[in-house]
Amino acid sequence: MKNQKKIIIAVFTLVILVCGGIFTINAINADIEDAESIMSSEAALELDVKTKKFEEKYKKNNENDLTALKILRNYNKTYATDLIQDKQEDCNLMYEICDMIKNNIFTADEEQIMKNYLERRLYLLDDYEEETGKENDSELIAEIKGILKYESYNR
């Protein structure tokens, strides 16, 4: 009987120690998570600001590109009414824009819109060339750099 009581007390003591240890570990982890969430909320706020700026710039760039397409439709150089997704079609249009800029076809405002269009795509062409290792677009890239008067172009 005495041995049974000792065993029962030992088991209860062990259960209490294990539960106390688990409770303590969870409490410590909760404090760490709270500290991380405070830092994360500051980081999240900063990320939200950066995201908002990015989205505004992205929207502005898309509006510029749509305006460029509208101008090109007025000159009967494209029928596109939405942003061009086909790379080859876009490259052909960029060659056309370069020629039109060289021949002083655009007004000053139109020319600036077209240069913005070309500059935005120049970064994409360079990225594509780096990713694939293909140099198919190097002639177009050189043409655009000439139009944009990039003497030394370092991204």
PDB file of C-alpha atoms in Angstrom:
ATOM      1  CA  MET A   1       0.000   0.000   0.000  1.00  0.00           C
ATOM      2  CA  LYS A   2       2.803   2.384   0.901  1.00  0.00           C
ATOM      3  CA  ASN A   3       4.589   1.588  -2.331  1.00  0.00           C
ATOM      4  CA  GLN A   4       1.415   2.258  -4.308  1.00  0.00           C
ATOM      5  CA  LYS A   5       1.024   5.687  -2.683  1.00  0.00           C
ATOM      6  CA  LYS A   6       4.649   6.501  -3.431  1.00  0.00           C
ATOM      7  CA  ILE A   7       4.213   5.433  -7.059  1.00  0.00           C
ATOM      8  CA  ILE A   8       0.987   7.449  -7.424  1.00  0.00           C
ATOM      9  CA  ILE A   9       2.613  10.538  -5.852  1.00  0.00           C
ATOM     10  CA  ALA A  10       5.681  10.111  -8.098  1.00  0.00           C
ATOM     11  CA  VAL A  11       3.483   9.801 -11.215  1.00  0.00           C
ATOM     12  CA  PHE A  12       1.450  12.898 -10.250  1.00  0.00           C
ATOM     13  CA  THR A  13       4.640  14.819  -9.517  1.00  0.00           C
ATOM     14  CA  LEU A  14       6.050  13.786 -12.874  1.00  0.00           C
ATOM     15  CA  VAL A  15       2.812  14.802 -14.658  1.00  0.00           C
ATOM     16  CA  ILE A  16       2.818  18.185 -12.876  1.00  0.00           C
ATOM     17  CA  LEU A  17       6.488  18.792 -13.769  1.00  0.00           C
ATOM     18  CA  VAL A  18       5.937  17.849 -17.416  1.00  0.00           C
ATOM     19  CA  CYS A  19       2.808  20.032 -17.684  1.00  0.00           C
ATOM     20  CA  GLY A  20       4.595  22.905 -15.931  1.00  0.00           C
ATOM     21  CA  GLY A  21       7.540  22.583 -18.295  1.00  0.00           C
ATOM     22  CA  ILE A  22       5.285  22.547 -21.353  1.00  0.00           C
ATOM     23  CA  PHE A  23       3.377  25.566 -20.025  1.00  0.00           C
ATOM     24  CA  THR A  24       6.646  27.448 -19.413  1.00  0.00           C
ATOM     25  CA  ILE A  25       8.009  26.636 -22.873  1.00  0.00           C
ATOM     26  CA  ASN A  26       4.742  27.770 -24.515  1.00  0.00           C
ATOM     27  CA  ALA A  27       4.768  30.994 -22.501  1.00  0.00           C
ATOM     28  CA  ILE A  28       8.356  31.746 -23.564  1.00  0.00           C
ATOM     29  CA  ASN A  29       7.522  30.998 -27.216  1.00  0.00           C
ATOM     30  CA  ALA A  30       4.446  33.226 -27.001  1.00  0.00           C
ATOM     31  CA  ASP A  31       6.604  36.107 -25.734  1.00  0.00           C
ATOM     32  CA  ILE A  32       9.080  35.565 -28.568  1.00  0.00           C
ATOM     33  CA  GLU A  33       6.234  35.448 -31.117  1.00  0.00           C
ATOM     34  CA  ASP A  34       4.761  38.668 -29.647  1.00  0.00           C
ATOM     35  CA  ALA A  35       8.128  40.411 -30.025  1.00  0.00           C
ATOM     36  CA  GLU A  36       8.395  39.113 -33.593  1.00  0.00           C
ATOM     37  CA  SER A  37       4.882  40.261 -34.404  1.00  0.00           C
ATOM     38  CA  ILE A  38       5.699  43.770 -33.152  1.00  0.00           C
ATOM     39  CA  MET A  39       8.766  43.857 -35.391  1.00  0.00           C
ATOM     40  CA  SER A  40       6.764  42.264 -38.160  1.00  0.00           C
ATOM     41  CA  SER A  41       4.041  44.884 -37.920  1.00  0.00           C
ATOM     42  CA  GLU A  42       6.642  47.640 -38.373  1.00  0.00           C
ATOM     43  CA  ALA A  43       8.193  45.721 -41.247  1.00  0.00           C
ATOM     44  CA  ALA A  44       4.727  45.034 -42.662  1.00  0.00           C
ATOM     45  CA  LEU A  45       3.903  48.747 -42.531  1.00  0.00           C
ATOM     46  CA  GLU A  46       7.134  49.552 -44.375  1.00  0.00           C
ATOM     47  CA  LEU A  47       6.359  46.814 -46.889  1.00  0.00           C
ATOM     48  CA  ASP A  48       2.854  48.215 -47.387  1.00  0.00           C
ATOM     49  CA  VAL A  49       4.302  51.648 -48.173  1.00  0.00           C
ATOM     50  CA  LYS A  50       6.781  50.148 -50.660  1.00  0.00           C
ATOM     51  CA  THR A  51       4.045  48.019 -52.213  1.00  0.00           C
ATOM     52  CA  LYS A  52       1.786  51.043 -52.609  1.00  0.00           C
ATOM     53  CA  LYS A  53       4.594  53.016 -54.296  1.00  0.00           C
ATOM     54  CA  PHE A  54       5.335  50.077 -56.597  1.00  0.00           C
ATOM     55  CA  GLU A  55       1.670  49.691 -57.527  1.00  0.00           C
ATOM     56  CA  GLU A  56       1.365  53.428 -58.261  1.00  0.00           C
ATOM     57  CA  LYS A  57       4.465  53.347 -60.463  1.00  0.00           C
ATOM     58  CA  TYR A  58       3.240  50.184 -62.187  1.00  0.00           C
ATOM     59  CA  LYS A  59      -0.147  51.802 -62.854  1.00  0.00           C
ATOM     60  CA  LYS A  60       1.518  54.987 -64.138  1.00  0.00           C
ATOM     61  CA  ASN A  61       3.777  52.948 -66.455  1.00  0.00           C
ATOM     62  CA  ASN A  62       0.814  50.980 -67.791  1.00  0.00           C
ATOM     63  CA  GLU A  63      -1.093  54.211 -68.407  1.00  0.00           C
ATOM     64  CA  ASN A  64       1.944  55.562 -70.298  1.00  0.00           C
ATOM     65  CA  ASP A  65       2.110  52.391 -72.389  1.00  0.00           C
ATOM     66  CA  LEU A  66      -1.611  52.527 -73.194  1.00  0.00           C
ATOM     67  CA  THR A  67      -1.207  56.176 -74.194  1.00  0.00           C
ATOM     68  CA  ALA A  68       1.719  55.185 -76.416  1.00  0.00           C
ATOM     69  CA  LEU A  69      -0.414  52.537 -78.096  1.00  0.00           C
ATOM     70  CA  LYS A  70      -3.197  55.077 -78.611  1.00  0.00           C
ATOM     71  CA  ILE A  71      -0.717  57.454 -80.270  1.00  0.00           C
ATOM     72  CA  LEU A  72       0.591  54.645 -82.463  1.00  0.00           C
ATOM     73  CA  ARG A  73      -2.969  53.728 -83.460  1.00  0.00           C
ATOM     74  CA  ASN A  74      -3.452  57.345 -84.544  1.00  0.00           C
ATOM     75  CA  TYR A  75      -0.408  56.933 -86.817  1.00  0.00           C
ATOM     76  CA  ASN A  76      -1.784  53.558 -88.032  1.00  0.00           C
ATOM     77  CA  LYS A  77       1.248  51.673 -86.690  1.00  0.00           C
ATOM     78  CA  THR A  78      -0.693  49.222 -84.518  1.00  0.00           C
ATOM     79  CA  TYR A  79      -4.191  47.994 -83.829  1.00  0.00           C
ATOM     80  CA  ALA A  80      -3.414  47.061 -80.221  1.00  0.00           C
ATOM     81  CA  THR A  81      -5.806  48.466 -77.649  1.00  0.00           C
ATOM     82  CA  ASP A  82      -4.329  46.667 -74.678  1.00  0.00           C
ATOM     83  CA  LEU A  83      -0.778  46.049 -73.487  1.00  0.00           C
ATOM     84  CA  ILE A  84       1.083  43.811 -75.918  1.00  0.00           C
ATOM     85  CA  GLN A  85       1.946  40.408 -74.508  1.00  0.00           C
ATOM     86  CA  ASP A  86       3.693  38.971 -77.561  1.00  0.00           C
ATOM     87  CA  LYS A  87       7.426  39.701 -77.352  1.00  0.00           C
ATOM     88  CA  GLN A  88       8.058  39.650 -81.105  1.00  0.00           C
ATOM     89  CA  GLU A  89       5.142  41.966 -81.822  1.00  0.00           C
ATOM     90  CA  ASP A  90       6.374  44.335 -79.116  1.00  0.00           C
ATOM     91  CA  CYS A  91       9.939  44.253 -80.510  1.00  0.00           C
ATOM     92  CA  ASN A  92       8.638  45.066 -83.997  1.00  0.00           C
ATOM     93  CA  LEU A  93       6.679  47.974 -82.546  1.00  0.00           C
ATOM     94  CA  MET A  94       9.783  49.217 -80.705  1.00  0.00           C
ATOM     95  CA  TYR A  95      11.744  49.238 -83.973  1.00  0.00           C
ATOM     96  CA  GLU A  96       8.904  51.251 -85.504  1.00  0.00           C
ATOM     97  CA  ILE A  97       8.957  53.704 -82.586  1.00  0.00           C
ATOM     98  CA  CYS A  98      12.727  54.139 -82.931  1.00  0.00           C
ATOM     99  CA  ASP A  99      12.352  54.908 -86.633  1.00  0.00           C
ATOM    100  CA  MET A 100       9.560  57.375 -85.975  1.00  0.00           C
ATOM    101  CA  ILE A 101      11.599  59.169 -83.301  1.00  0.00           C
ATOM    102  CA  LYS A 102      14.601  59.360 -85.653  1.00  0.00           C
ATOM    103  CA  ASN A 103      12.372  60.874 -88.336  1.00  0.00           C
ATOM    104  CA  ASN A 104      10.879  63.431 -85.911  1.00  0.00           C
ATOM    105  CA  ILE A 105       7.325  62.201 -86.471  1.00  0.00           C
ATOM    106  CA  PHE A 106       6.126  62.779 -82.904  1.00  0.00           C
ATOM    107  CA  THR A 107       5.347  65.979 -81.041  1.00  0.00           C
ATOM    108  CA  ALA A 108       7.530  66.657 -77.993  1.00  0.00           C
ATOM    109  CA  ASP A 109       4.938  65.194 -75.597  1.00  0.00           C
ATOM    110  CA  GLU A 110       4.367  62.141 -77.783  1.00  0.00           C
ATOM    111  CA  GLU A 111       8.103  61.602 -78.105  1.00  0.00           C
ATOM    112  CA  GLN A 112       8.513  61.626 -74.318  1.00  0.00           C
ATOM    113  CA  ILE A 113       5.736  59.057 -73.956  1.00  0.00           C
ATOM    114  CA  MET A 114       7.424  56.872 -76.572  1.00  0.00           C
ATOM    115  CA  LYS A 115      10.806  57.211 -74.875  1.00  0.00           C
ATOM    116  CA  ASN A 116       9.215  56.156 -71.571  1.00  0.00           C
ATOM    117  CA  TYR A 117       7.739  53.150 -73.397  1.00  0.00           C
ATOM    118  CA  LEU A 118      11.149  52.228 -74.829  1.00  0.00           C
ATOM    119  CA  GLU A 119      13.007  52.781 -71.570  1.00  0.00           C
ATOM    120  CA  ARG A 120      10.647  50.522 -69.654  1.00  0.00           C
ATOM    121  CA  ARG A 121      11.131  47.758 -72.194  1.00  0.00           C
ATOM    122  CA  LEU A 122      14.882  48.214 -72.359  1.00  0.00           C
ATOM    123  CA  TYR A 123      15.153  46.851 -68.823  1.00  0.00           C
ATOM    124  CA  LEU A 124      12.945  43.901 -69.766  1.00  0.00           C
ATOM    125  CA  LEU A 125      14.973  43.143 -72.891  1.00  0.00           C
ATOM    126  CA  ASP A 126      18.200  43.224 -70.894  1.00  0.00           C
ATOM    127  CA  ASP A 127      16.696  40.927 -68.244  1.00  0.00           C
ATOM    128  CA  TYR A 128      15.492  38.503 -70.909  1.00  0.00           C
ATOM    129  CA  GLU A 129      18.910  38.482 -72.557  1.00  0.00           C
ATOM    130  CA  GLU A 130      20.662  37.816 -69.227  1.00  0.00           C
ATOM    131  CA  GLU A 131      18.237  35.045 -68.249  1.00  0.00           C
ATOM    132  CA  THR A 132      18.299  33.178 -71.553  1.00  0.00           C
ATOM    133  CA  GLY A 133      21.807  33.976 -72.711  1.00  0.00           C
ATOM    134  CA  LYS A 134      20.357  34.812 -76.112  1.00  0.00           C
ATOM    135  CA  GLU A 135      21.595  37.937 -77.828  1.00  0.00           C
ATOM    136  CA  ASN A 136      18.799  38.142 -80.396  1.00  0.00           C
ATOM    137  CA  ASP A 137      17.701  41.506 -79.069  1.00  0.00           C
ATOM    138  CA  SER A 138      21.123  43.149 -78.892  1.00  0.00           C
ATOM    139  CA  GLU A 139      20.464  45.106 -82.109  1.00  0.00           C
ATOM    140  CA  LEU A 140      17.171  46.430 -80.717  1.00  0.00           C
ATOM    141  CA  ILE A 141      18.807  47.196 -77.367  1.00  0.00           C
ATOM    142  CA  ALA A 142      21.545  49.179 -79.154  1.00  0.00           C
ATOM    143  CA  GLU A 143      18.893  51.011 -81.191  1.00  0.00           C
ATOM    144  CA  ILE A 144      16.929  51.945 -78.068  1.00  0.00           C
ATOM    145  CA  LYS A 145      20.076  53.040 -76.228  1.00  0.00           C
ATOM    146  CA  GLY A 146      20.897  55.301 -79.177  1.00  0.00           C
ATOM    147  CA  ILE A 147      17.421  56.828 -79.140  1.00  0.00           C
ATOM    148  CA  LEU A 148      17.556  57.346 -75.378  1.00  0.00           C
ATOM    149  CA  LYS A 149      21.120  58.691 -75.681  1.00  0.00           C
ATOM    150  CA  TYR A 150      22.610  56.178 -73.271  1.00  0.00           C
ATOM    151  CA  GLU A 151      26.350  56.475 -73.737  1.00  0.00           C
ATOM    152  CA  SER A 152      27.193  54.127 -70.935  1.00  0.00           C
ATOM    153  CA  TYR A 153      24.284  52.094 -69.720  1.00  0.00           C
ATOM    154  CA  ASN A 154      24.775  50.338 -66.416  1.00  0.00           C
ATOM    155  CA  ARG A 155      21.718  48.900 -64.776  1.00  0.00           C
TER     156      ARG A 155
END
